[in-house]
PDB file of C-alpha atoms and ligand atoms in Angstrom:
ATOM      1  CA  MET S 279       8.982  -2.183 -16.709  1.00 57.00           C
ATOM      2  CA  ALA S 280       6.929   0.527 -18.416  1.00 75.00           C
ATOM      3  CA  SER S 281       5.805   3.489 -16.348  1.00 94.00           C
ATOM      4  CA  LEU S 282       2.200   3.183 -15.116  1.00 98.00           C
ATOM      5  CA  LEU S 283       2.023   6.435 -13.147  1.00 98.00           C
ATOM      6  CA  GLU S 284       3.938   9.667 -13.810  1.00 98.00           C
ATOM      7  CA  ILE S 285       3.910  12.446 -11.258  1.00 98.00           C
ATOM      8  CA  ARG S 286       5.249  15.826 -12.377  1.00 98.00           C
ATOM      9  CA  ASN S 287       5.780  18.875 -10.153  1.00 98.00           C
ATOM     10  CA  LEU S 288       2.859  17.912  -7.909  1.00 98.00           C
ATOM     11  CA  THR S 289       2.241  20.573  -5.255  1.00 98.00           C
ATOM     12  CA  LYS S 290      -0.297  21.136  -2.485  1.00 98.00           C
ATOM     13  CA  SER S 291      -0.290  23.952   0.067  1.00 98.00           C
ATOM     14  CA  PHE S 292      -2.479  24.566   3.078  1.00 97.00           C
ATOM     15  CA  GLY S 293      -2.047  28.304   3.673  1.00 96.00           C
ATOM     16  CA  ALA S 294       1.677  28.861   4.244  1.00 96.00           C
ATOM     17  CA  LEU S 295       2.362  25.128   4.716  1.00 97.00           C
ATOM     18  CA  VAL S 296       3.576  23.292   1.607  1.00 98.00           C
ATOM     19  CA  ALA S 297       2.434  19.719   2.345  1.00 98.00           C
ATOM     20  CA  VAL S 298       3.597  18.309  -1.019  1.00 98.00           C
ATOM     21  CA  ASN S 299       6.351  20.327  -2.654  1.00 98.00           C
ATOM     22  CA  ASP S 300       6.939  19.992  -6.395  1.00 98.00           C
ATOM     23  CA  LEU S 301       7.167  16.165  -6.396  1.00 98.00           C
ATOM     24  CA  SER S 302       8.168  14.333  -9.565  1.00 98.00           C
ATOM     25  CA  PHE S 303       8.615  10.556  -9.839  1.00 98.00           C
ATOM     26  CA  SER S 304       7.180   7.577 -11.653  1.00 98.00           C
ATOM     27  CA  VAL S 305       5.796   4.188 -10.694  1.00 98.00           C
ATOM     28  CA  ALA S 306       6.467   1.210 -12.957  1.00 98.00           C
ATOM     29  CA  GLY S 307       3.728  -1.277 -13.785  1.00 98.00           C
ATOM     30  CA  GLY S 308       4.047  -4.292 -11.481  1.00 98.00           C
ATOM     31  CA  GLU S 309       6.132  -2.721  -8.747  1.00 98.00           C
ATOM     32  CA  ILE S 310       5.539  -2.222  -5.040  1.00 98.00           C
ATOM     33  CA  LEU S 311       6.712   1.289  -4.222  1.00 98.00           C
ATOM     34  CA  GLY S 312       7.189   1.682  -0.473  1.00 98.00           C
ATOM     35  CA  ILE S 313       6.698   5.183   0.946  1.00 98.00           C
ATOM     36  CA  ALA S 314       8.154   6.172   4.310  1.00 96.00           C
ATOM     37  CA  GLY S 315       8.724   9.420   6.161  1.00 95.00           C
ATOM     38  CA  PRO S 316       8.065  11.072   9.522  1.00 94.00           C
ATOM     39  CA  ASN S 317       4.532  12.066  10.536  1.00 94.00           C
ATOM     40  CA  GLY S 318       3.383  15.148   8.665  1.00 96.00           C
ATOM     41  CA  SER S 319       5.843  14.675   5.783  1.00 97.00           C
ATOM     42  CA  GLY S 320       3.059  14.670   3.170  1.00 98.00           C
ATOM     43  CA  LYS S 321       2.556  10.952   2.474  1.00 98.00           C
ATOM     44  CA  SER S 322      -1.228  10.835   2.878  1.00 98.00           C
ATOM     45  CA  THR S 323      -1.582  14.156   1.058  1.00 98.00           C
ATOM     46  CA  LEU S 324       0.270  12.612  -1.896  1.00 98.00           C
ATOM     47  CA  PHE S 325      -2.397   9.866  -2.039  1.00 98.00           C
ATOM     48  CA  ASN S 326      -5.122  12.518  -1.836  1.00 98.00           C
ATOM     49  CA  LEU S 327      -3.647  14.334  -4.818  1.00 98.00           C
ATOM     50  CA  ILE S 328      -3.378  11.177  -6.952  1.00 98.00           C
ATOM     51  CA  SER S 329      -6.863   9.840  -6.158  1.00 97.00           C
ATOM     52  CA  ARG S 330      -8.435  13.317  -5.752  1.00 97.00           C
ATOM     53  CA  ILE S 331     -10.120  11.915  -2.641  1.00 95.00           C
ATOM     54  CA  PRO S 332     -10.864  14.302  -1.021  1.00 92.00           C
ATOM     55  CA  PHE S 333      -8.941  16.949  -3.013  1.00 94.00           C
ATOM     56  CA  GLY S 334      -6.541  17.479  -5.923  1.00 95.00           C
ATOM     57  CA  ALA S 335      -3.297  19.418  -6.313  1.00 96.00           C
ATOM     58  CA  ASN S 336      -2.715  23.154  -6.618  1.00 97.00           C
ATOM     59  CA  ARG S 337      -0.201  22.522  -9.348  1.00 97.00           C
ATOM     60  CA  GLY S 338       1.427  19.705 -11.283  1.00 98.00           C
ATOM     61  CA  GLU S 339       0.426  16.721 -13.393  1.00 98.00           C
ATOM     62  CA  VAL S 340      -0.597  13.122 -12.815  1.00 98.00           C
ATOM     63  CA  GLU S 341      -0.454  10.772 -15.793  1.00 98.00           C
ATOM     64  CA  PHE S 342      -1.842   7.215 -15.605  1.00 98.00           C
ATOM     65  CA  GLU S 343      -1.312   4.749 -18.444  1.00 98.00           C
ATOM     66  CA  GLY S 344      -0.145   7.635 -20.602  1.00 97.00           C
ATOM     67  CA  ARG S 345      -3.135   9.948 -20.055  1.00 97.00           C
ATOM     68  CA  ARG S 346      -3.561  13.009 -17.850  1.00 97.00           C
ATOM     69  CA  ILE S 347      -5.929  12.296 -14.959  1.00 98.00           C
ATOM     70  CA  ASP S 348      -5.352  15.294 -12.683  1.00 97.00           C
ATOM     71  CA  GLY S 349      -8.388  17.102 -14.094  1.00 96.00           C
ATOM     72  CA  LEU S 350     -10.759  14.142 -13.691  1.00 97.00           C
ATOM     73  CA  PRO S 351     -13.303  13.716 -10.886  1.00 97.00           C
ATOM     74  CA  ASP S 352     -12.455  11.152  -8.191  1.00 96.00           C
ATOM     75  CA  HIS S 353     -14.942   8.492  -9.388  1.00 96.00           C
ATOM     76  CA  ARG S 354     -13.458   8.583 -12.906  1.00 97.00           C
ATOM     77  CA  ILE S 355      -9.982   8.072 -11.478  1.00 98.00           C
ATOM     78  CA  ALA S 356     -11.309   5.058  -9.540  1.00 97.00           C
ATOM     79  CA  GLN S 357     -12.944   3.701 -12.700  1.00 97.00           C
ATOM     80  CA  LEU S 358      -9.628   3.961 -14.527  1.00 98.00           C
ATOM     81  CA  GLY S 359      -8.152   1.683 -11.855  1.00 98.00           C
ATOM     82  CA  ILE S 360      -6.626   3.776  -9.069  1.00 98.00           C
ATOM     83  CA  ILE S 361      -8.122   2.759  -5.719  1.00 98.00           C
ATOM     84  CA  ARG S 362      -6.998   3.994  -2.302  1.00 96.00           C
ATOM     85  CA  THR S 363      -7.428   2.965   1.309  1.00 95.00           C
ATOM     86  CA  PHE S 364      -7.286   5.293   4.305  1.00 93.00           C
ATOM     87  CA  GLN S 365      -5.100   5.520   7.362  1.00 88.00           C
ATOM     88  CA  ARG S 366      -8.162   5.227   9.633  1.00 82.00           C
ATOM     89  CA  GLU S 367     -10.666   2.417   9.098  1.00 75.00           C
ATOM     90  CA  ALA S 368     -13.130   3.891   6.608  1.00 83.00           C
ATOM     91  CA  VAL S 369     -16.107   1.588   6.217  1.00 83.00           C
ATOM     92  CA  PHE S 370     -19.842   2.270   6.355  1.00 88.00           C
ATOM     93  CA  GLN S 371     -20.397   1.320   9.984  1.00 87.00           C
ATOM     94  CA  SER S 372     -24.125   0.626   9.892  1.00 90.00           C
ATOM     95  CA  MET S 373     -24.025  -1.444   6.701  1.00 94.00           C
ATOM     96  CA  SER S 374     -23.277  -5.157   6.621  1.00 96.00           C
ATOM     97  CA  CYS S 375     -19.787  -6.172   5.504  1.00 96.00           C
ATOM     98  CA  VAL S 376     -20.987  -7.623   2.210  1.00 96.00           C
ATOM     99  CA  ASP S 377     -23.054  -4.510   1.458  1.00 96.00           C
ATOM    100  CA  ASN S 378     -19.959  -2.369   2.033  1.00 96.00           C
ATOM    101  CA  ILE S 379     -18.198  -4.407  -0.647  1.00 97.00           C
ATOM    102  CA  LEU S 380     -21.158  -4.524  -3.071  1.00 97.00           C
ATOM    103  CA  VAL S 381     -21.826  -0.774  -2.891  1.00 96.00           C
ATOM    104  CA  ALA S 382     -18.196  -0.038  -3.788  1.00 96.00           C
ATOM    105  CA  ILE S 383     -18.281  -2.538  -6.656  1.00 97.00           C
ATOM    106  CA  GLU S 384     -21.430  -1.028  -8.119  1.00 97.00           C
ATOM    107  CA  GLN S 385     -20.149   2.522  -7.748  1.00 94.00           C
ATOM    108  CA  THR S 386     -16.847   1.878  -9.504  1.00 96.00           C
ATOM    109  CA  THR S 387     -17.478  -0.987 -11.948  1.00 95.00           C
ATOM    110  CA  GLY S 388     -21.259  -0.725 -12.440  1.00 96.00           C
ATOM    111  CA  ALA S 389     -21.569  -4.476 -11.758  1.00 96.00           C
ATOM    112  CA  ARG S 390     -24.677  -5.625  -9.863  1.00 96.00           C
ATOM    113  CA  GLY S 391     -26.348  -8.884  -8.833  1.00 96.00           C
ATOM    114  CA  LYS S 392     -24.515 -12.130  -9.523  1.00 97.00           C
ATOM    115  CA  GLU S 393     -21.574 -10.434 -11.250  1.00 96.00           C
ATOM    116  CA  ALA S 394     -21.050  -8.120  -8.256  1.00 97.00           C
ATOM    117  CA  GLU S 395     -21.288 -11.107  -5.889  1.00 96.00           C
ATOM    118  CA  ARG S 396     -18.630 -12.923  -7.892  1.00 96.00           C
ATOM    119  CA  LEU S 397     -16.281  -9.914  -7.675  1.00 96.00           C
ATOM    120  CA  ALA S 398     -16.934  -9.653  -3.923  1.00 97.00           C
ATOM    121  CA  ASP S 399     -16.210 -13.366  -3.449  1.00 96.00           C
ATOM    122  CA  GLU S 400     -12.941 -13.118  -5.380  1.00 96.00           C
ATOM    123  CA  ALA S 401     -11.826 -10.122  -3.315  1.00 97.00           C
ATOM    124  CA  CYS S 402     -12.675 -11.885  -0.020  1.00 97.00           C
ATOM    125  CA  ASP S 403     -10.569 -14.861  -1.119  1.00 96.00           C
ATOM    126  CA  LEU S 404      -7.624 -12.654  -2.132  1.00 96.00           C
ATOM    127  CA  VAL S 405      -7.675 -10.746   1.154  1.00 97.00           C
ATOM    128  CA  ASP S 406      -8.729 -13.708   3.375  1.00 96.00           C
ATOM    129  CA  PHE S 407     -11.751 -11.836   4.681  1.00 96.00           C
ATOM    130  CA  PRO S 408     -13.885 -14.386   6.590  1.00 95.00           C
ATOM    131  CA  LYS S 409     -17.132 -15.125   4.746  1.00 90.00           C
ATOM    132  CA  ASN S 410     -19.002 -15.813   7.992  1.00 92.00           C
ATOM    133  CA  PHE S 411     -18.688 -12.063   8.743  1.00 94.00           C
ATOM    134  CA  HIS S 412     -20.610 -11.112   5.586  1.00 93.00           C
ATOM    135  CA  ASN S 413     -23.910 -10.263   7.199  1.00 94.00           C
ATOM    136  CA  LEU S 414     -22.559  -8.580  10.327  1.00 95.00           C
ATOM    137  CA  PRO S 415     -22.765  -4.784  10.560  1.00 94.00           C
ATOM    138  CA  ALA S 416     -19.255  -3.437   9.891  1.00 94.00           C
ATOM    139  CA  ALA S 417     -19.371  -1.550  13.211  1.00 93.00           C
ATOM    140  CA  THR S 418     -19.331  -4.852  15.156  1.00 93.00           C
ATOM    141  CA  LEU S 419     -15.946  -5.893  13.709  1.00 94.00           C
ATOM    142  CA  PRO S 420     -12.710  -5.463  15.678  1.00 92.00           C
ATOM    143  CA  VAL S 421     -10.229  -2.976  14.168  1.00 91.00           C
ATOM    144  CA  PHE S 422      -8.193  -5.644  12.364  1.00 94.00           C
ATOM    145  CA  TYR S 423     -11.245  -6.962  10.515  1.00 95.00           C
ATOM    146  CA  GLN S 424     -12.409  -3.434   9.697  1.00 93.00           C
ATOM    147  CA  LYS S 425      -9.020  -2.880   8.062  1.00 94.00           C
ATOM    148  CA  GLN S 426      -9.428  -6.195   6.237  1.00 95.00           C
ATOM    149  CA  LEU S 427     -12.881  -5.104   5.083  1.00 96.00           C
ATOM    150  CA  MET S 428     -11.532  -1.763   3.833  1.00 96.00           C
ATOM    151  CA  LEU S 429      -8.873  -3.601   1.822  1.00 97.00           C
ATOM    152  CA  THR S 430     -11.385  -6.152   0.497  1.00 97.00           C
ATOM    153  CA  THR S 431     -13.617  -3.274  -0.613  1.00 97.00           C
ATOM    154  CA  ALA S 432     -10.668  -1.679  -2.414  1.00 97.00           C
ATOM    155  CA  VAL S 433      -9.604  -4.923  -4.115  1.00 98.00           C
ATOM    156  CA  ALA S 434     -13.188  -5.702  -5.197  1.00 98.00           C
ATOM    157  CA  GLN S 435     -13.122  -2.530  -7.333  1.00 97.00           C
ATOM    158  CA  ASN S 436     -10.594  -4.186  -9.596  1.00 95.00           C
ATOM    159  CA  PRO S 437      -7.634  -1.803  -9.134  1.00 98.00           C
ATOM    160  CA  LYS S 438      -4.639  -1.621 -11.432  1.00 98.00           C
ATOM    161  CA  LEU S 439      -2.909   0.653  -8.916  1.00 98.00           C
ATOM    162  CA  LEU S 440      -3.655   0.275  -5.214  1.00 98.00           C
ATOM    163  CA  LEU S 441      -2.707   3.082  -2.799  1.00 98.00           C
ATOM    164  CA  LEU S 442      -2.409   1.647   0.723  1.00 98.00           C
ATOM    165  CA  ASP S 443      -2.117   4.193   3.544  1.00 97.00           C
ATOM    166  CA  GLU S 444      -0.554   2.559   6.621  1.00 96.00           C
ATOM    167  CA  PRO S 445      -2.417  -0.758   6.446  1.00 95.00           C
ATOM    168  CA  ALA S 446      -0.334  -2.135   9.345  1.00 95.00           C
ATOM    169  CA  SER S 447      -0.827   0.750  11.784  1.00 92.00           C
ATOM    170  CA  SER S 448      -2.056  -0.408  15.216  1.00 91.00           C
ATOM    171  CA  LEU S 449      -1.744  -4.074  14.211  1.00 94.00           C
ATOM    172  CA  VAL S 450       0.181  -6.738  16.141  1.00 95.00           C
ATOM    173  CA  GLU S 451       2.905  -8.987  14.726  1.00 95.00           C
ATOM    174  CA  ASN S 452       0.800 -11.821  13.232  1.00 96.00           C
ATOM    175  CA  GLU S 453      -1.606  -9.273  11.745  1.00 96.00           C
ATOM    176  CA  ILE S 454       1.342  -7.446  10.171  1.00 97.00           C
ATOM    177  CA  ASP S 455       2.319 -10.799   8.642  1.00 97.00           C
ATOM    178  CA  TRP S 456      -1.123 -10.879   7.059  1.00 97.00           C
ATOM    179  CA  VAL S 457      -0.447  -7.415   5.560  1.00 97.00           C
ATOM    180  CA  ARG S 458       2.885  -8.647   4.201  1.00 98.00           C
ATOM    181  CA  GLN S 459       1.416 -11.786   2.636  1.00 98.00           C
ATOM    182  CA  THR S 460      -1.631 -10.003   1.247  1.00 98.00           C
ATOM    183  CA  VAL S 461       0.362  -7.184  -0.343  1.00 98.00           C
ATOM    184  CA  SER S 462       2.616  -9.779  -1.997  1.00 98.00           C
ATOM    185  CA  ARG S 463      -0.359 -11.858  -3.167  1.00 98.00           C
ATOM    186  CA  LEU S 464      -2.178  -8.839  -4.633  1.00 98.00           C
ATOM    187  CA  ASN S 465       1.002  -7.805  -6.424  1.00 98.00           C
ATOM    188  CA  ALA S 466       1.470 -11.359  -7.780  1.00 98.00           C
ATOM    189  CA  ASN S 467      -2.079 -11.006  -9.121  1.00 97.00           C
ATOM    190  CA  GLY S 468      -0.944  -8.094 -11.266  1.00 97.00           C
ATOM    191  CA  ILE S 469      -1.806  -5.124  -9.034  1.00 98.00           C
ATOM    192  CA  THR S 470       0.788  -2.343  -8.816  1.00 98.00           C
ATOM    193  CA  ILE S 471       1.022  -1.048  -5.260  1.00 98.00           C
ATOM    194  CA  MET S 472       2.086   2.150  -3.503  1.00 98.00           C
ATOM    195  CA  LEU S 473       2.448   1.348   0.190  1.00 98.00           C
ATOM    196  CA  ILE S 474       2.758   4.004   2.904  1.00 98.00           C
ATOM    197  CA  GLU S 475       4.065   2.406   6.097  1.00 96.00           C
ATOM    198  CA  HIS S 476       5.875   3.181   9.331  1.00 92.00           C
ATOM    199  CA  VAL S 477       6.737  -0.476   9.904  1.00 91.00           C
ATOM    200  CA  LEU S 478      10.141  -0.475   8.198  1.00 90.00           C
ATOM    201  CA  PRO S 479      10.765  -4.260   8.207  1.00 92.00           C
ATOM    202  CA  LEU S 480       7.448  -4.687   6.357  1.00 95.00           C
ATOM    203  CA  LEU S 481       8.401  -2.010   3.803  1.00 95.00           C
ATOM    204  CA  MET S 482      11.855  -3.530   3.367  1.00 94.00           C
ATOM    205  CA  SER S 483      10.505  -7.031   2.783  1.00 95.00           C
ATOM    206  CA  VAL S 484       7.930  -6.188   0.096  1.00 98.00           C
ATOM    207  CA  SER S 485       9.075  -3.009  -1.669  1.00 98.00           C
ATOM    208  CA  THR S 486      10.807  -3.050  -5.037  1.00 98.00           C
ATOM    209  CA  ARG S 487      11.824   0.569  -4.377  1.00 98.00           C
ATOM    210  CA  LEU S 488      11.531   2.850  -1.389  1.00 97.00           C
ATOM    211  CA  LEU S 489      10.615   6.545  -1.494  1.00 98.00           C
ATOM    212  CA  VAL S 490      11.255   8.638   1.612  1.00 97.00           C
ATOM    213  CA  MET S 491       9.552  11.988   2.191  1.00 97.00           C
ATOM    214  CA  GLU S 492      10.346  14.779   4.620  1.00 96.00           C
ATOM    215  CA  GLN S 493       8.433  18.071   4.842  1.00 96.00           C
ATOM    216  CA  GLY S 494       6.760  17.597   1.481  1.00 98.00           C
ATOM    217  CA  ASN S 495       9.950  16.677  -0.386  1.00 98.00           C
ATOM    218  CA  ILE S 496      11.454  13.427  -1.623  1.00 98.00           C
ATOM    219  CA  ILE S 497      14.725  12.943   0.257  1.00 96.00           C
ATOM    220  CA  ALA S 498      15.536   9.495  -1.170  1.00 96.00           C
ATOM    221  CA  LEU S 499      14.181   7.090  -3.780  1.00 97.00           C
ATOM    222  CA  GLY S 500      15.604   3.768  -4.916  1.00 97.00           C
ATOM    223  CA  ASP S 501      16.781   0.379  -3.716  1.00 97.00           C
ATOM    224  CA  PRO S 502      15.304  -0.096  -0.196  1.00 96.00           C
ATOM    225  CA  ARG S 503      18.590  -1.318   1.348  1.00 94.00           C
ATOM    226  CA  LYS S 504      20.536   1.651  -0.063  1.00 95.00           C
ATOM    227  CA  VAL S 505      17.834   4.168   0.840  1.00 95.00           C
ATOM    228  CA  THR S 506      17.666   3.102   4.497  1.00 91.00           C
ATOM    229  CA  ARG S 507      21.459   3.632   4.786  1.00 91.00           C
ATOM    230  CA  ASP S 508      21.238   7.115   3.238  1.00 92.00           C
ATOM    231  CA  PRO S 509      22.446   9.695   5.818  1.00 92.00           C
ATOM    232  CA  ALA S 510      19.549  12.087   5.016  1.00 90.00           C
ATOM    233  CA  VAL S 511      17.071   9.282   5.712  1.00 91.00           C
ATOM    234  CA  VAL S 512      18.781   8.216   8.930  1.00 89.00           C
ATOM    235  CA  GLU S 513      18.729  11.828  10.114  1.00 87.00           C
ATOM    236  CA  ALA S 514      15.035  12.295   9.232  1.00 83.00           C
ATOM    237  CA  TYR S 515      14.180   9.231  11.315  1.00 77.00           C
ATOM    238  CA  LEU S 516      16.492   9.891  14.243  1.00 65.00           C
ATOM    239  CA  GLY S 517      15.257  13.474  14.301  1.00 64.00           C
ATOM    240  CA  GLN S 518      11.727  12.224  14.879  1.00 55.00           C
ATOM    241  CA  PRO S 519      10.515  12.069  18.477  1.00 48.00           C
ATOM    242  CA  ALA S 520       9.857   8.475  19.578  1.00 42.00           C
TER     243      ALA S 520
HETATM  244  P1  ADP W 849       1.727  12.177   6.606  1.00 97.32           P
HETATM  245  O1  ADP W 849       0.669  11.335   5.974  1.00 97.32           O
HETATM  246  O2  ADP W 849       3.082  12.037   6.004  1.00 97.32           O
HETATM  247  O3  ADP W 849       1.769  11.994   8.097  1.00 97.32           O
HETATM  248  P2  ADP W 849       0.015  14.368   5.789  1.00 97.32           P
HETATM  249  O4  ADP W 849       0.024  14.269   4.315  1.00 97.32           O
HETATM  250  O5  ADP W 849      -1.190  13.858   6.492  1.00 97.32           O
HETATM  251  O6  ADP W 849       1.341  13.702   6.374  1.00 97.32           O
HETATM  252  O7  ADP W 849       0.193  15.869   6.206  1.00 97.32           O
HETATM  253  C1  ADP W 849       1.219  16.696   5.674  1.00 97.32           C
HETATM  254  C2  ADP W 849       1.093  18.095   6.266  1.00 97.32           C
HETATM  255  O8  ADP W 849      -0.089  18.701   5.755  1.00 97.32           O
HETATM  256  C3  ADP W 849       0.941  18.089   7.779  1.00 97.32           C
HETATM  257  O9  ADP W 849       1.615  19.221   8.278  1.00 97.32           O
HETATM  258  C4  ADP W 849      -0.551  18.210   7.984  1.00 97.32           C
HETATM  259  O10 ADP W 849      -0.849  18.846   9.224  1.00 97.32           O
HETATM  260  C5  ADP W 849      -0.971  19.076   6.810  1.00 97.32           C
HETATM  261  N1  ADP W 849      -2.348  18.789   6.350  1.00 97.32           N
HETATM  262  C6  ADP W 849      -2.788  17.600   5.847  1.00 97.32           C
HETATM  263  N2  ADP W 849      -4.080  17.677   5.485  1.00 97.32           N
HETATM  264  C7  ADP W 849      -4.482  18.938   5.779  1.00 97.32           C
HETATM  265  C8  ADP W 849      -5.715  19.664   5.645  1.00 97.32           C
HETATM  266  N3  ADP W 849      -6.800  19.073   5.111  1.00 97.32           N
HETATM  267  N4  ADP W 849      -5.750  20.947   6.045  1.00 97.32           N
HETATM  268  C9  ADP W 849      -4.648  21.540   6.556  1.00 97.32           C
HETATM  269  N5  ADP W 849      -3.450  20.943   6.710  1.00 97.32           N
HETATM  270  C10 ADP W 849      -3.359  19.659   6.333  1.00 97.32           C
HETATM  271 MG1   MG W 850      -0.587   9.926   6.797  1.00 97.32          MG
END
């Protein structure tokens, strides 16, 4: 598989704290790269630096489809096909569900009217977002459906690379199954995925490779079964308060 994303020496500090420390790795087109690590290890910051939402790196390079993107504004990066979701449900609460999706489509792809509606419909089908929710204000949805809406909004923007930040957090077992199935379906539809998760069985079942971070560094990267047996990884997890 050819490399879709190349990260070189990516670094971000907040004062004395180095949240992402000189990271270098690549993501192949078509893969699902799982990302694990204790709280505060720099996982979400890594997504910030790639998408530049809400900020870029202090140092280092990000190359997507062979071109440097680390100097581009966030909306250009989205237009090139890198779309992220957030750890917390991030939808426009007062807008209807369908308007949430349509606004994102217009912003990133420029599509409006019937074409935008077609893209929204396709995304709802891919993510299983119930169409009878379309006209409800997003704020009235339970957390699970807000997460579904956030993912539908991301998928509707036609990503090549989808950055998912803990999509299963605070979900129960059958909802986590939905995450598993949806991630696999999106990937089968040609979307490359980077998936941050704490739910290890989910990561193990969908990831082609697993990257583990601790204190801003990569401590392991490779075959998920090998990585989870790596002593450094076991220690990072056992060292974490329950
Ligand atoms: P993770 O997603 O792995 O839990 P984060 O990337 O959110 O970790 O955070 C990594 C470290 O950077 C943490 O110590 C966190 O407190 C710090 N951090 C993250 N964002 C900011 C910010 N905007 N300002 C200051 N410190 C931050
Ligand atoms: Mg995080």
